[in-house]
CSV table of C-alpha atoms in Angstrom, one decimal:
chain,number,residue,atom,x,y,z
C,759,ASP,CA,-2.7,-28.9,-39.8
C,760,THR,CA,0.1,-27.2,-37.9
C,761,ALA,CA,3.7,-28.5,-37.8
C,762,THR,CA,5.6,-28.7,-34.6
C,763,THR,CA,9.2,-27.6,-34.7
C,764,GLU,CA,11.7,-27.8,-31.9
C,765,ILE,CA,14.3,-25.1,-31.7
C,766,TYR,CA,17.4,-26.5,-30.0
C,767,THR,CA,19.7,-23.5,-29.9
C,768,LEU,CA,19.5,-19.9,-31.0
C,769,SER,CA,22.5,-17.6,-31.2
C,770,LEU,CA,22.3,-13.9,-30.3
C,771,HIS,CA,21.9,-13.2,-34.0
C,772,ASP,CA,18.9,-15.5,-34.7
C,773,ALA,CA,15.4,-14.3,-34.6
C,774,LEU,CA,12.1,-16.1,-34.6
C,775,PRO,CA,9.8,-15.3,-37.6
C,776,ILE,CA,6.8,-14.3,-35.5
C,777,TYR,CA,4.5,-14.2,-38.5
C,778,ASP,CA,4.9,-18.0,-39.0
C,779,ILE,CA,4.6,-19.0,-35.3
C,780,TYR,CA,1.4,-19.8,-33.5
C,781,SER,CA,2.8,-21.0,-30.2
C,782,LEU,CA,6.0,-21.6,-28.4
C,783,ILE,CA,6.7,-23.8,-25.4
C,784,LEU,CA,9.9,-23.4,-23.4
C,785,LYS,CA,11.1,-26.7,-22.2
C,786,ASP,CA,13.0,-25.6,-19.1
C,787,ASN,CA,10.1,-24.1,-17.2
C,788,ASN,CA,7.2,-25.3,-19.3
C,789,ASP,CA,6.0,-21.8,-20.1
C,790,THR,CA,3.7,-21.5,-23.1
C,791,PHE,CA,3.6,-18.5,-25.3
C,792,ILE,CA,1.2,-17.8,-28.2
C,793,THR,CA,1.2,-15.1,-30.9
C,794,LYS,CA,-1.5,-13.0,-32.4
C,795,ASN,CA,-1.8,-15.7,-35.1
C,796,THR,CA,-3.3,-18.0,-32.5
C,797,LEU,CA,-5.6,-15.3,-31.2
C,798,ASN,CA,-6.8,-14.3,-34.6
C,799,LYS,CA,-7.6,-10.8,-33.3
C,800,ASN,CA,-6.4,-7.3,-33.9
C,801,VAL,CA,-3.8,-7.2,-31.1
C,802,PRO,CA,-0.2,-6.0,-30.9
C,803,GLU,CA,2.5,-8.2,-32.3
C,804,GLY,CA,4.5,-10.2,-29.8
C,805,PHE,CA,4.5,-13.4,-27.7
C,806,TYR,CA,1.7,-13.7,-25.1
C,807,LYS,CA,2.6,-15.8,-22.1
C,808,VAL,CA,-0.3,-18.1,-21.1
C,809,LEU,CA,-0.7,-17.6,-17.4
C,810,TYR,CA,-4.0,-19.6,-17.0
C,811,ASN,CA,-5.9,-21.7,-19.6
C,812,GLU,CA,-9.1,-23.4,-18.7
C,813,LYS,CA,-12.6,-22.3,-20.0
C,814,SER,CA,-11.2,-18.7,-20.0
C,815,SER,CA,-7.6,-17.7,-20.4
C,816,LEU,CA,-5.2,-15.1,-18.9
C,817,LEU,CA,-2.5,-13.8,-21.1
C,818,CYS,CA,0.4,-11.4,-20.6
C,819,LEU,CA,2.2,-9.5,-23.3
C,820,TYR,CA,5.6,-8.3,-22.4
C,821,LEU,CA,6.9,-5.3,-24.3
C,822,ALA,CA,10.1,-3.3,-23.8
C,823,GLY,CA,9.9,0.4,-23.1
C,824,ILE,CA,12.3,3.2,-22.2
C,825,LYS,CA,12.0,5.2,-19.0
C,826,GLN,CA,13.6,8.6,-19.7
C,827,SER,CA,16.2,10.0,-17.4
C,828,ASN,CA,15.0,12.8,-15.1
C,829,TYR,CA,18.3,14.2,-14.0
C,830,VAL,CA,18.5,17.8,-13.0
C,831,PRO,CA,22.1,19.0,-13.0
C,832,ALA,CA,21.4,22.1,-10.9
C,833,PHE,CA,20.3,19.9,-8.0
C,834,ASP,CA,22.4,16.9,-8.9
C,835,ALA,CA,19.2,14.9,-8.4
C,836,GLY,CA,17.4,12.2,-10.4
C,837,GLU,CA,18.4,9.4,-12.7
C,838,LYS,CA,21.2,10.2,-15.1
C,839,ASP,CA,20.6,7.4,-17.6
C,840,ASP,CA,17.6,6.2,-19.5
C,841,LYS,CA,16.5,2.7,-18.4
C,842,ILE,CA,14.9,-0.1,-20.4
C,843,ILE,CA,11.8,-1.4,-18.6
C,844,ILE,CA,9.4,-4.3,-19.2
C,845,VAL,CA,5.8,-3.2,-19.7
C,846,LYS,CA,3.2,-5.9,-19.0
C,847,THR,CA,-0.2,-5.8,-20.5
C,848,TYR,CA,-2.8,-8.4,-19.4
C,849,TYR,CA,-5.5,-9.9,-21.5
C,850,ALA,CA,-8.4,-12.1,-20.6
C,851,PHE,CA,-9.9,-14.4,-23.2
C,852,ILE,CA,-13.5,-14.8,-22.0
C,853,ASN,CA,-16.5,-16.2,-23.9
C,854,MET,CA,-14.5,-16.0,-27.2
C,855,GLN,CA,-13.7,-12.3,-26.6
C,856,LEU,CA,-10.2,-10.9,-26.0
C,857,ILE,CA,-10.3,-8.2,-23.4
C,858,GLU,CA,-7.4,-5.9,-22.5
C,859,LEU,CA,-7.5,-5.6,-18.8
C,860,GLU,CA,-7.3,-2.2,-17.3
C,861,LYS,CA,-4.3,-1.5,-15.1
C,862,ASN,CA,-6.1,1.0,-12.8
C,863,ARG,CA,-8.1,-0.9,-10.1
C,864,ARG,CA,-11.2,1.3,-10.4
C,865,LYS,CA,-11.4,1.0,-14.2
C,866,PHE,CA,-10.7,-2.7,-13.9
C,867,VAL,CA,-13.7,-3.2,-11.6
C,868,ARG,CA,-15.8,-1.2,-14.0
C,869,GLN,CA,-14.9,-3.6,-16.8
C,870,PHE,CA,-16.9,-6.3,-15.0
C,871,ASP,CA,-19.5,-4.3,-13.0
C,872,SER,CA,-22.3,-5.8,-15.1
C,873,ASN,CA,-22.0,-9.0,-13.0
C,874,GLU,CA,-22.8,-8.2,-9.4
C,875,LYS,CA,-21.1,-11.5,-8.1
C,876,ILE,CA,-17.8,-10.6,-9.9
C,877,LYS,CA,-18.0,-7.0,-8.7
C,878,VAL,CA,-18.3,-8.1,-5.1
C,879,PHE,CA,-15.6,-10.7,-5.5
C,880,LEU,CA,-13.1,-8.1,-6.9
C,881,LYS,CA,-13.8,-5.7,-4.1
C,882,HIS,CA,-13.9,-8.2,-1.3
C,883,ASN,CA,-10.7,-9.9,-2.4
C,884,HIS,CA,-8.9,-6.7,-3.1
C,885,ILE,CA,-7.9,-7.9,-6.6
C,886,LYS,CA,-5.1,-5.8,-8.0
C,887,PRO,CA,-5.0,-5.7,-11.8
C,888,LYS,CA,-1.2,-5.4,-11.9
C,889,ASN,CA,-0.8,-8.6,-9.7
C,890,GLU,CA,-0.5,-11.8,-11.7
C,891,GLN,CA,-1.7,-14.1,-8.9
C,892,ASP,CA,-4.7,-11.8,-8.2
C,893,LEU,CA,-5.6,-11.9,-11.9
C,894,ILE,CA,-5.4,-15.7,-12.0
C,895,LYS,CA,-7.6,-15.9,-8.9
C,896,PHE,CA,-10.1,-13.6,-10.6
C,897,ILE,CA,-10.2,-15.7,-13.9
C,898,LYS,CA,-10.6,-18.9,-11.9
C,899,TYR,CA,-13.5,-17.4,-10.0
C,900,HIS,CA,-15.0,-16.2,-13.3
C,901,ASP,CA,-14.7,-19.8,-14.7
C,902,SER,CA,-16.4,-21.2,-11.5
C,903,LEU,CA,-19.3,-18.8,-12.1
C,904,ASN,CA,-19.6,-20.1,-15.7
C,905,ALA,CA,-19.6,-23.7,-14.5
C,906,LEU,CA,-22.5,-22.8,-12.1
C,907,GLY,CA,-24.3,-20.9,-14.8
C,908,TYR,CA,-24.0,-17.4,-13.4
C,909,ASN,CA,-22.2,-15.8,-16.3
C,910,LYS,CA,-24.6,-16.5,-19.1
């Protein structure tokens, strides 16, 4: 039995206790986020945005990273300041398994090359593993194969 709590306002000094939270729905744009508590898997801490959720699911973990400056004073070239960047990691939850999706296209195709229909679909549709819409298209196709009995 899980309790639902609505959070009306958070100040800049408030933080959500991630260890107690299973999911979070943002009312303005109806985005759903889940935590590793929901996944029950050995995955990094954080909030996973649910991008697609039918028979299979597509999740995205957003983490902050730092891109180091590459300034060369002798040439007065490059970036002078470090930058904070958002690093996206995509996960597919397929057949009760959580799979971290490869970011490299060739490695991504290899993750699913045991199924010839999926392999052909990925190549024919030029699915890019860093493109959210492409990944949603892929997961929908994967689910359609399951519905037809091709992914057993």
